[in-house]
XYZ file of C-alpha atoms in Angstrom:
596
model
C 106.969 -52.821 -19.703
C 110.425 -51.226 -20.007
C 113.410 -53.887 -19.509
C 115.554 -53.406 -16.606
C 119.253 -53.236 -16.227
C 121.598 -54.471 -13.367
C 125.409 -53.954 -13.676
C 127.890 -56.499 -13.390
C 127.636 -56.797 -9.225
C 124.041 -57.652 -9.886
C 122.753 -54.693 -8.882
C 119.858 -53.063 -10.103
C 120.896 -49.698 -12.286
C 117.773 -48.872 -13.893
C 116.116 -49.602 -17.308
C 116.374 -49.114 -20.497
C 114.005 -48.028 -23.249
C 114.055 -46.498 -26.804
C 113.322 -42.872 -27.692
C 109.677 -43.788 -27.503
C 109.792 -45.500 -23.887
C 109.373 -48.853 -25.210
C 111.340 -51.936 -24.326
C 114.726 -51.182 -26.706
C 114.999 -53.818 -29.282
C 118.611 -54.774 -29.484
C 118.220 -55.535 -32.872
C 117.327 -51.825 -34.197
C 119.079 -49.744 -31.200
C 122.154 -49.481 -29.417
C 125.352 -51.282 -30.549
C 128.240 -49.352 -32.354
C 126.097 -47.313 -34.734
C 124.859 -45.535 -31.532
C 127.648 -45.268 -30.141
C 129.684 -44.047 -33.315
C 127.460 -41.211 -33.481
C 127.335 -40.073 -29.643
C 130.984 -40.373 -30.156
C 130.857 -37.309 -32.602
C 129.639 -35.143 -29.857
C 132.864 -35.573 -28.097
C 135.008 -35.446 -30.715
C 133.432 -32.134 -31.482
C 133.314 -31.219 -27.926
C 137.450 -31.712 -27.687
C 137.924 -29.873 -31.184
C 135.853 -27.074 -29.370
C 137.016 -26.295 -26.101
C 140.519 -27.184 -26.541
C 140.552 -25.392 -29.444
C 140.333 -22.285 -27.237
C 141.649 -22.913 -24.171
C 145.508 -24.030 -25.160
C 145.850 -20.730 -27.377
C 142.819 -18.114 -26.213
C 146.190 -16.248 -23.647
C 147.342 -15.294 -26.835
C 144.774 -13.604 -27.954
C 143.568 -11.971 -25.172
C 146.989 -10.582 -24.699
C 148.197 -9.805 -28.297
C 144.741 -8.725 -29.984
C 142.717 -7.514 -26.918
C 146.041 -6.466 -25.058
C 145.180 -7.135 -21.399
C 148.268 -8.028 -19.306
C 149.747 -11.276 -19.070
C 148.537 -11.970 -15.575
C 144.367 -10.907 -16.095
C 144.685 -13.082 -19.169
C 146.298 -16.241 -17.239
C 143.042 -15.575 -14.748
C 140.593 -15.156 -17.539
C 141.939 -18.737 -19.001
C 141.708 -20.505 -15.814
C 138.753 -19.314 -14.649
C 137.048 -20.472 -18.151
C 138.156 -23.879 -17.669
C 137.908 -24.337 -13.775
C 133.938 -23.087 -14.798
C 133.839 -25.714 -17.403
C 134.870 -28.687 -15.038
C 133.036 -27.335 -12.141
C 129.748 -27.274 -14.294
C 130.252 -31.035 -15.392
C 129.472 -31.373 -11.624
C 125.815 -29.257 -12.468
C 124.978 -31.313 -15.473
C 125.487 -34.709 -13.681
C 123.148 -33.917 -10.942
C 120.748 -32.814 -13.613
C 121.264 -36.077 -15.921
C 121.062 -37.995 -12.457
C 117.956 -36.631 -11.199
C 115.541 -35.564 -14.071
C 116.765 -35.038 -17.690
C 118.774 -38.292 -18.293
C 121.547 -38.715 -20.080
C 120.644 -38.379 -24.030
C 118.339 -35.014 -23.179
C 121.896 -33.902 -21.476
C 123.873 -34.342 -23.800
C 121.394 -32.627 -26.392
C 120.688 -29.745 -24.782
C 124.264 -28.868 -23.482
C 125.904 -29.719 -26.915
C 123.465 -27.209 -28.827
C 124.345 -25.078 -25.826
C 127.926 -25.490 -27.055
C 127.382 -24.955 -30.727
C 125.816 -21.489 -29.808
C 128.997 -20.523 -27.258
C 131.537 -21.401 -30.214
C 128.745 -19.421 -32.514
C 128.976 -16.409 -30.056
C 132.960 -16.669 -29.916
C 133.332 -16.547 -33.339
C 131.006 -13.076 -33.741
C 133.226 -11.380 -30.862
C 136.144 -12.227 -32.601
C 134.806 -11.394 -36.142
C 133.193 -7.569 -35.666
C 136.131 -5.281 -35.512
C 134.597 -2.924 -32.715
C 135.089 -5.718 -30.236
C 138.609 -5.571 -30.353
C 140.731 -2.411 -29.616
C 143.340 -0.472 -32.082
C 146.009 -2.642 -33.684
C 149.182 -2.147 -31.020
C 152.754 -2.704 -32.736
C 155.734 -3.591 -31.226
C 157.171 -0.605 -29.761
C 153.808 0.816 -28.042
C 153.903 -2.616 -26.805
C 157.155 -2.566 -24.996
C 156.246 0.606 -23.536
C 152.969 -0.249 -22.345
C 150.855 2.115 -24.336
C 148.543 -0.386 -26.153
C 144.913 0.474 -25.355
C 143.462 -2.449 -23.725
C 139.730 -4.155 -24.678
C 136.989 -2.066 -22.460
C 134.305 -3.819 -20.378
C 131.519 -3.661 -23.634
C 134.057 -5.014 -25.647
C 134.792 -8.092 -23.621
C 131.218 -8.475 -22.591
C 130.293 -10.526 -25.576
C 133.343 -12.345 -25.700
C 132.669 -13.297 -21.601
C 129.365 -14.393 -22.533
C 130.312 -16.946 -25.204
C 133.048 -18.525 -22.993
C 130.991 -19.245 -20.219
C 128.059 -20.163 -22.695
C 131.007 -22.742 -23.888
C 131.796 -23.696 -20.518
C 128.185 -24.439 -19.442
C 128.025 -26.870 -22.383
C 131.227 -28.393 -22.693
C 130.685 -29.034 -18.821
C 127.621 -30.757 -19.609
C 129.034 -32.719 -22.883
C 131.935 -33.935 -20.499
C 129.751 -35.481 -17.300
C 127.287 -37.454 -19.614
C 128.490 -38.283 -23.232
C 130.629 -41.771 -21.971
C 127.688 -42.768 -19.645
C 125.371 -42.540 -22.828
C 127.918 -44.278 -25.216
C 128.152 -47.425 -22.797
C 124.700 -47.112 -22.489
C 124.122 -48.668 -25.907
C 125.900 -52.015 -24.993
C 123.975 -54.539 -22.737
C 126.087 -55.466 -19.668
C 124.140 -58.945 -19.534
C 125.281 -59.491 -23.161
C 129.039 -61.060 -23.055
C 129.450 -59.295 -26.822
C 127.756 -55.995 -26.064
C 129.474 -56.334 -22.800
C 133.328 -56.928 -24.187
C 132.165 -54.070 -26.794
C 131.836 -52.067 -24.232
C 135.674 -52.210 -23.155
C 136.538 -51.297 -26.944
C 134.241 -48.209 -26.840
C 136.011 -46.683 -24.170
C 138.940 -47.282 -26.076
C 138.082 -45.337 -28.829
C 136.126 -42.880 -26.628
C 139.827 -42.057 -25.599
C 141.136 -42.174 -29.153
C 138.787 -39.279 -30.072
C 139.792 -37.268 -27.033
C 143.104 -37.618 -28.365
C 142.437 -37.091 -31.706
C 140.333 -34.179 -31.038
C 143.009 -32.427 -28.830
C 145.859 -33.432 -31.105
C 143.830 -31.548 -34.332
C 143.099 -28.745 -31.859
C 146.506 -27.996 -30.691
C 147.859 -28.220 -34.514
C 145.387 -27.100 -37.201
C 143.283 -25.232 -35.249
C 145.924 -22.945 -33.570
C 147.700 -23.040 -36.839
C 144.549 -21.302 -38.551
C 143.623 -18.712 -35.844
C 147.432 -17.645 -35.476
C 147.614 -17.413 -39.639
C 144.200 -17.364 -40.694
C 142.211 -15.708 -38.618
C 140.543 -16.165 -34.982
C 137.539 -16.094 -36.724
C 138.145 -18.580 -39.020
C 139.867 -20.824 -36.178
C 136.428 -20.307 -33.617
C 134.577 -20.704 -36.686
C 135.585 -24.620 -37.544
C 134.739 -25.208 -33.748
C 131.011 -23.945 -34.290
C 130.470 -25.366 -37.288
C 131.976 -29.281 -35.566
C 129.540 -28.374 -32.900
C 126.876 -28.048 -35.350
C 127.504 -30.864 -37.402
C 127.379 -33.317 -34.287
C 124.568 -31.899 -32.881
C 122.563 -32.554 -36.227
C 124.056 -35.930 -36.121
C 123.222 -36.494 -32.529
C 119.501 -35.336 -33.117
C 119.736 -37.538 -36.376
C 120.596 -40.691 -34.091
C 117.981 -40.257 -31.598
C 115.534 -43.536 -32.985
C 118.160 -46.398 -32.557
C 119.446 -44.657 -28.676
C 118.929 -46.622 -26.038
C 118.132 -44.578 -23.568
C 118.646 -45.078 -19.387
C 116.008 -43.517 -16.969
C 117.121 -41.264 -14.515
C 117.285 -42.759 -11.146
C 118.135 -39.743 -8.568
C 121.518 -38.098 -7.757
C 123.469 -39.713 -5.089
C 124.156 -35.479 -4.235
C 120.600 -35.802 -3.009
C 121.081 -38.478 -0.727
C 124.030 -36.410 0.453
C 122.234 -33.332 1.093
C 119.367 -35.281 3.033
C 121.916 -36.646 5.566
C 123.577 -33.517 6.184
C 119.643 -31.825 6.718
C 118.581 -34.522 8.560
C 121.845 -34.207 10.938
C 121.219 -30.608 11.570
C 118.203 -30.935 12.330
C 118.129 -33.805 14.887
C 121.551 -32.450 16.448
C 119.794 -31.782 19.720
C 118.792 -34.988 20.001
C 120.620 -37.453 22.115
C 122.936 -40.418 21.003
C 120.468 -43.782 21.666
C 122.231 -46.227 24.163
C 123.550 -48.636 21.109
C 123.999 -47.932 17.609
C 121.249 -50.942 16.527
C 118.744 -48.655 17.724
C 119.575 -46.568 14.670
C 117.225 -46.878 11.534
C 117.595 -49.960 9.327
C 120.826 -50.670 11.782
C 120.698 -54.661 11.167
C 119.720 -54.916 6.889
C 122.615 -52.048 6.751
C 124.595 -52.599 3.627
C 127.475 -50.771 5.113
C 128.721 -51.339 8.275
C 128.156 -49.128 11.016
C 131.412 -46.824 11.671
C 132.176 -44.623 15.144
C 134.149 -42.126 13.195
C 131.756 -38.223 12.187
C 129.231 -39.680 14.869
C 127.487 -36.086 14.313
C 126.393 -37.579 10.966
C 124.305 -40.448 12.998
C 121.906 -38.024 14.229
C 120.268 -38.476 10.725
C 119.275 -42.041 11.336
C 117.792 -41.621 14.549
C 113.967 -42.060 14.986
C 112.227 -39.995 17.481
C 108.767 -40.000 18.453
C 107.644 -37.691 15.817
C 108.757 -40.320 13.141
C 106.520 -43.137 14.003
C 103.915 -42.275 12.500
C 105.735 -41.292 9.131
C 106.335 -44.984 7.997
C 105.387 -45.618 4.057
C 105.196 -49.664 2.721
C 107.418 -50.346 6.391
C 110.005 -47.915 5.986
C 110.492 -44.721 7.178
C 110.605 -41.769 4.497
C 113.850 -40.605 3.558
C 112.965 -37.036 4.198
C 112.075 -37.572 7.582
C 115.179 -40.160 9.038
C 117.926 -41.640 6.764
C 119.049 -45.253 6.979
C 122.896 -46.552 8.218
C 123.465 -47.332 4.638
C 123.070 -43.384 3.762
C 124.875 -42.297 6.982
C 128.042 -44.607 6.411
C 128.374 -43.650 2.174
C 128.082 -39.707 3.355
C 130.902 -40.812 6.296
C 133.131 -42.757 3.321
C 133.077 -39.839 0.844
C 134.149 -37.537 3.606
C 137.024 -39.669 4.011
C 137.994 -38.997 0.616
C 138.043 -35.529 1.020
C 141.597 -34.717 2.492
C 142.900 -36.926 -0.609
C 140.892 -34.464 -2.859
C 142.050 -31.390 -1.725
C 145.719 -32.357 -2.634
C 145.071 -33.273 -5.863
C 144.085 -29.814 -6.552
C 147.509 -28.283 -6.683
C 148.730 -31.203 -9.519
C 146.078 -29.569 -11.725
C 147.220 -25.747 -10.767
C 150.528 -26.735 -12.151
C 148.349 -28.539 -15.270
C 147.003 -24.517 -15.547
C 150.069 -23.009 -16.484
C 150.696 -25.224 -19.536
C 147.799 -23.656 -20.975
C 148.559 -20.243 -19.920
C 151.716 -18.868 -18.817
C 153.884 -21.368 -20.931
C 151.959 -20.646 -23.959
C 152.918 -16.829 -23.265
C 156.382 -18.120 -22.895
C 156.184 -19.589 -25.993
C 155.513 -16.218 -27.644
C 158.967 -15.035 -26.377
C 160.766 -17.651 -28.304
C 162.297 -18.277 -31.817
C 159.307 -20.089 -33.146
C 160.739 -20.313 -36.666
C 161.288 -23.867 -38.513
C 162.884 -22.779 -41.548
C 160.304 -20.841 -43.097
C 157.289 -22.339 -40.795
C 156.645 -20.515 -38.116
C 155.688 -23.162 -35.259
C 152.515 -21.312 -33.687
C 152.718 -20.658 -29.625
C 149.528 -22.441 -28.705
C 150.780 -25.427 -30.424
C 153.628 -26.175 -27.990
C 150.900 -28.350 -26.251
C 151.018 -30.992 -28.505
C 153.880 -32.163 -26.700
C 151.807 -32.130 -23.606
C 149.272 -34.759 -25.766
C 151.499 -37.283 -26.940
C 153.681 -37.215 -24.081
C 150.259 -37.995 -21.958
C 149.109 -40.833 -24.678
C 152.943 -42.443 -24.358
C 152.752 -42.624 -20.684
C 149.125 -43.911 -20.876
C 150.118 -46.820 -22.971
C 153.616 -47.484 -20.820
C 151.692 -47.404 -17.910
C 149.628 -50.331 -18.752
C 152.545 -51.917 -20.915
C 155.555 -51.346 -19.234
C 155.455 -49.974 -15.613
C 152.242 -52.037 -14.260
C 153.663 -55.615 -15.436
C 156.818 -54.188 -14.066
C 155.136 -53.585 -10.580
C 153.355 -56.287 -10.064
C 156.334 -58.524 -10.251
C 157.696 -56.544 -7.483
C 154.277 -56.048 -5.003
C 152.580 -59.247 -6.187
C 149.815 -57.618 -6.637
C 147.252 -57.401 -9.380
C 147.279 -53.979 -9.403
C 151.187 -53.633 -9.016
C 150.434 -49.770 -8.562
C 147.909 -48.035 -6.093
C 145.709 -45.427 -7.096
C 147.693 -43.407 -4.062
C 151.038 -44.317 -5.228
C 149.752 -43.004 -8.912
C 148.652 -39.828 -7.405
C 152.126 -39.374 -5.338
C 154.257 -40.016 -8.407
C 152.210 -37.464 -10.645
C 152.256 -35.022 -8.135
C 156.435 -35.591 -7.799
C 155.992 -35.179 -11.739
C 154.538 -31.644 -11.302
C 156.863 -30.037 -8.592
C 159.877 -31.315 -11.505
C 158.072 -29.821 -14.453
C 157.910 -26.207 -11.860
C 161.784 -26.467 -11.567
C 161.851 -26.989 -15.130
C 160.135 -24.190 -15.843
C 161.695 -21.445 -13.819
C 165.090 -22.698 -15.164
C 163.863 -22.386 -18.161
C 162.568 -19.119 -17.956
C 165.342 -17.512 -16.088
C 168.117 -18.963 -18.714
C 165.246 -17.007 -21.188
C 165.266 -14.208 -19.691
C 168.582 -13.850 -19.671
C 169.817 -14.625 -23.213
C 166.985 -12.359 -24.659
C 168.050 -9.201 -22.480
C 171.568 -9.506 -22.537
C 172.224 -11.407 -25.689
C 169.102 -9.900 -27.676
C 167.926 -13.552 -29.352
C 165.246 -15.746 -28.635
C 166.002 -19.308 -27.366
C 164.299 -22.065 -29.005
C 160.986 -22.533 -28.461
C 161.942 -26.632 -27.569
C 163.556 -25.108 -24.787
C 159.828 -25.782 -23.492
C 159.523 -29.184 -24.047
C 160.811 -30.842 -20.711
C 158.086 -28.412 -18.665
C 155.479 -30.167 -21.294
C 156.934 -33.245 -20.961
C 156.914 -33.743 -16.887
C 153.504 -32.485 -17.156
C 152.170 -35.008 -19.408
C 154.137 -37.670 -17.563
C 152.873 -36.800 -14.128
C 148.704 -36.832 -15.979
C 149.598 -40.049 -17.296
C 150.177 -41.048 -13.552
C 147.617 -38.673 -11.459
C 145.162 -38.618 -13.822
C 145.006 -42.544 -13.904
C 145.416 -42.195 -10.099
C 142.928 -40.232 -8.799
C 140.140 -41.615 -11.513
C 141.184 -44.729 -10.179
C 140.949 -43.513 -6.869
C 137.520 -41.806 -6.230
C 135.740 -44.802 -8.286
C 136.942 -47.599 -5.979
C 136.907 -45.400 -2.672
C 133.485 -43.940 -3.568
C 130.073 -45.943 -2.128
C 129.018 -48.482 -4.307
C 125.515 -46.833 -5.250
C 127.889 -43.302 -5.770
C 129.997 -44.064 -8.486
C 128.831 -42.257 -11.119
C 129.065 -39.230 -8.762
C 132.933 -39.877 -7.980
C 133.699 -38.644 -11.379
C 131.953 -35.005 -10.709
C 134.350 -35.437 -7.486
C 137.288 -36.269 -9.423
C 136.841 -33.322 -12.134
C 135.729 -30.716 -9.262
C 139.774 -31.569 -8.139
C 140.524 -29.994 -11.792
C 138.156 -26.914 -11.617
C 139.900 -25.686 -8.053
C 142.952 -26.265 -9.368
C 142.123 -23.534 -12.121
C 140.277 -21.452 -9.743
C 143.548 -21.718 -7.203
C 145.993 -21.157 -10.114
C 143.794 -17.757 -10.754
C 144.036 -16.666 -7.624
C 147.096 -16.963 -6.828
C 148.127 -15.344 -9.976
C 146.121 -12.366 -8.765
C 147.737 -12.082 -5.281
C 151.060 -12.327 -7.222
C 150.399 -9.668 -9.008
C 149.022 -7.465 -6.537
C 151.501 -7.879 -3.905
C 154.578 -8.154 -6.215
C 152.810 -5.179 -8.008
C 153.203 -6.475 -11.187
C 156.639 -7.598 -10.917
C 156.701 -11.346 -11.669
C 153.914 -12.003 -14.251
C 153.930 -8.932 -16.949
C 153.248 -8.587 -20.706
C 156.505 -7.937 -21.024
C 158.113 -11.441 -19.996
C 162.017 -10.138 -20.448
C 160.772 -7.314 -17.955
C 159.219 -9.591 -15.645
C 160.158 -12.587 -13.192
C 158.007 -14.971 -14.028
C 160.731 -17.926 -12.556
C 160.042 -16.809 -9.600
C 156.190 -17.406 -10.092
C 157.247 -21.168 -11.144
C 159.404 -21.514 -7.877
C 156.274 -20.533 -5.654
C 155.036 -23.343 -7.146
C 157.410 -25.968 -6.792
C 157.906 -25.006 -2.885
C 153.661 -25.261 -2.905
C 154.028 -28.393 -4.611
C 156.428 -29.941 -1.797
C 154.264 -28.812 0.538
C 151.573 -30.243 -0.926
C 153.126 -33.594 -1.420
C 154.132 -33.849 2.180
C 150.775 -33.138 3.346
C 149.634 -36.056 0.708
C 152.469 -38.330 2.360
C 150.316 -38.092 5.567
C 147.317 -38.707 4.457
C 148.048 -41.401 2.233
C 149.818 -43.462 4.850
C 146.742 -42.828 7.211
C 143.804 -44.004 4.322
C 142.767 -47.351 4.607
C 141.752 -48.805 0.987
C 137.770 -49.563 1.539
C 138.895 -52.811 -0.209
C 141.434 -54.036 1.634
C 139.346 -53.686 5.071
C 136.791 -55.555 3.134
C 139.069 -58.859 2.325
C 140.361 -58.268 6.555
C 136.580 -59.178 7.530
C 135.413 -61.458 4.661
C 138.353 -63.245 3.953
C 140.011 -63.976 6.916
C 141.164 -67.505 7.478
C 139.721 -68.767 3.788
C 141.690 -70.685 1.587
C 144.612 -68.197 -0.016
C 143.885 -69.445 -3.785
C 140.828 -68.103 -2.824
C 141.360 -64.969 -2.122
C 143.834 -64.472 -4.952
C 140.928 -65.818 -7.224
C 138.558 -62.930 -5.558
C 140.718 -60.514 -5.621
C 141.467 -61.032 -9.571
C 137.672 -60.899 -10.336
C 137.553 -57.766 -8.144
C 140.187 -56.274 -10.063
C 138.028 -57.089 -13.324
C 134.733 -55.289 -11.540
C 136.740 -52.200 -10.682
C 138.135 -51.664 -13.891
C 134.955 -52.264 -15.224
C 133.591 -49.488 -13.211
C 136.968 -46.967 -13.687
C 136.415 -47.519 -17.674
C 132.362 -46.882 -17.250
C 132.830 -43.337 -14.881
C 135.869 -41.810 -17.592
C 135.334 -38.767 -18.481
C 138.483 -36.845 -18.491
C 139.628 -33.568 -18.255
C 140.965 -33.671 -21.509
């Protein structure tokens, strides 16, 4: 008999057994020794993939020589995969493999990407001739051909299908190892998340410094080579681990339940509407109340005559007619989606400090006295200025708040999302007055500005993450169905993936219509301010179409306190609301998973 788990709203969340399917013996498994070594993996994981993305422009423009713009698309694309296929290795964690065979697989899948990346960097033949300066400026480098990037494609995406699977899963198995019904495992729990963020931060912060330093001085090789070997070490040490795991059993995807709606819709969309909603399947033990809003979606729960006789234990299957309950969670993540799709532009902007700024950085006086402060590395200013914002947020500006609102959370997870994405369009401005001023001194002046001329760009950026990040975590976890939760963080990160994929594209309609005018190898040849303005007008666009839909969402919790709480005692209600604070950010801590 395997011991079962609920979470702390009771409900049932699966159970919990060692690596041999036994009952887990709390005194042998779990705890912080488990956790301590699952944290390795992301540790590893953020050595790894940062470790390429914040400085991999550089080299695909200075050593491989492909133009500026292709290079900015070949970045973006990489980590708009990477998020996108956290999405993948949920479902798969979800529905079959479980969480610790996830994290396995995918993080030896890593460890041979990083291996891969460091060959294709290493052989000589995949790279073209050495181009110097003046070739350069006349644009008569030889760029990389197809067979020489081919290897190099291959271990990026390898990368990206493992870091993607690293990112959905390795928090869900840390907090697996405490015992919600345990007050000490359960108040451990908070402090692993803690330091699940600390080695983000610690992994990005070595990344961005030592890392860059080595491939820009050392050698790419050398660089790529550290991030296979991490990803080899924790996967021996994650392998190592595996007796004292406690291990969760998969208990379906909520994309399934999803799916099955949307089948069941289509295929019952002849039939007609029945006279009352209660004549819809499971209509009175519905967990969610019935809604009149997508009525197309209803179709699903409707029982015909060819369902009767496809009742098992005195319910219907689920392949055959879905319950209200389904119905109304497909209806509330809908609702989500016009939040969702303008989020994506905040993490377009995000793109650019990982690809066209770094190439800015290249056209700057990088020199501190005799140190010469390497291009990539300009994000580190991105990572503390995100970590100082984190820890005012919480500190400074939420206290602040709440004495204002009177609110527990003093901040919204809307108003979060509107102030980050006010953070990006200033960081845009930023930029392309940064770049034209640039520009300007380098052609008519002949010097290079300082490469801290950078900073504020980095700086707005990491401010407005510290807010949209927090925001639209916050967001998708509390908005999301209460037996879809887990799958509101694949939401969340698919809002960072089409933010790449859009920042690709339109860096290749730029390019082609301006015909390489704004975004060139060349940056004192090109306009690349102008690129950055695009972006700010986008990004007031985008934050007037947020303003709209902001004001028109209705918080799933507030309706709820409108129909249970109305008329009840108002110390009360502050009392529930304070414990449902404490739930939520139970939940928000259990889904992170960042996009760090």
């Amino acid at each position: 008999m395997v011991s079962a788990v609920s979470d702390v709203d009771g409900e049932d969340i699966g159970t919990v057994v060692d690596f041999r399917g036994r009952p887990f013996d709390k005194s042998s498994t779990g705890g912080w020794l488990a956790a301590g070594l699952i944290l390795g993996s992301e540790l590893a994981e953020r050595i790894c993939v940062v470790g390429i993305s914040m400085n991999l422009v550089t080299y695909l423009v200075g050593d491989l020589h492909i133009p500026t713009a292709k290079s900015a698309t070949i970045v973006t694309n990489f980590m708009g995969s990477l998020n996108l296929l956290a999405l993948l290795a949920g479902f798969l964690a979800d529905a079959k493999l479980g969480r610790y065979l996830t994290v396995a697989i995918f993080s030896t899948i890593t460890a041979v990407g990083a291996t891969l990346l460091t060959v294709a960097t290493s052989i000589p033949s995949m790279r073209p001739p050495a181009c110097d300066e003046v070739r350069r400026q006349h644009h008569e480098c030889i760029q990389a051909t197809g067979s020489q990037l081919a290897l190099l494609y291959a271990a990026l995406y390898v990368i990206a299908l493992g870091g993607g699977g690293i990112k959905s899963n390795v928090s869900g198995f840390g907090s697996d190892q405490f015992d919600v019904r345990d007050p000490k495992e359960r108040k451990a729990m908070f402090f692993f998340f803690n330091r699940f963020y600390f080695c983000i931060s610690l992994g990005s912060l070595f990344a961005v410094t030592v890392l860059v330093y080595i491939q820009d001085n050392v050698g790419r090789a050398w660089g790529y080579g550290i991030s296979a070997g991490a990803m080899a070490i924790a996967v021996l040490v994650l392998f190592g681990g595996t007796p004292v795991y406690r291990l969760r059993t998969p208990q379906g995807s909520p994309l399934t339940v999803i799916w099955r709606v949307f089948y069941l819709a289509s295929r019952k969309r002849k039939l007609p509407y029945p006279a009352h909603p209660s004549l819809l399947n499971e209509y009175h033990t519905a967990k969610v109340s019935h809604t009149e809003r997508l009525r197309c979606l209803d179709k699903a729960a409707i029982v015909d005559a060819n369902d009767n006789g496809q009742l098992e234990n005195g319910a219907y299957n689920s392949w055959v007619v879905s319950t209200v309950t389904q119905v109304e969670e497909v209806k509330m993540v809908l609702k989500l989606i016009p939040i969702w799709s303008t989020c994506i532009l905040f993490w377009t902007v995000y793109s650019q400090m990982t690809t066209l700024s770094v190439e800015q950085a290249t056209f700057t006086n990088r020199h501190i006295g005799s140190f010469v402060f390497p291009s990539g590395s300009v994000s580190v200013f991105l990572t503390l200025t995100i970590l100082i914002f984190t820890s005012l947020n919480e500190k400074v500006i939420v206290p602040i708040a709440r004495r204002f609102t009177h609110t527990t959370q003093g901040i919204t997870s809307l108003q979060r999302i509107g102030i980050g994405l006010v953070f990006a369009i200033m960081a845009m401005v930023a930029s392309a007055i940064v770049e034209k001023q640039r520009r300007i001194i380098a052609v008519r002046d002949q010097i290079q500005i300082s490469v801290f001329w950078l900073v504020p760009q980095y700086f707005l950026v990491g401010a407005g993450e510290g807010f949209a990040y927090v925001g639209q975590l916050e967001f998708f976890i509390r908005e999301a169905p209460e037996r879809m939760k887990s799958m509101s963080t694949g939401l969340f990160l698919t809002t960072v993936a089409m933010g790449f994929y859009v920042s690709s594209l339109l860096v290749s309609l730029v390019d082609k219509i301006t015909h390489k005018g704004w975004i060139r190898s060349n940056l004192n040849k090109a306009k690349l301010d102008y690129f950055f303005w695009m972006l700010a007008v986008l990004g007031v666009l985008n934050f007037l179409v947020f303003l709209v839909f902001a004001m028109k969402h209705q918080y799933k919790v507030e309706k709820h306190y409108d129909k249970t709480m109305e008329g009840d005692n108002e110390n009360e209600l502050k009392d529930w609301k304070n414990n449902g604070s404490v739930i939520e950010e139970f939940e928000k801590k259990e889904a992170v998973e960042g996009v760090f």
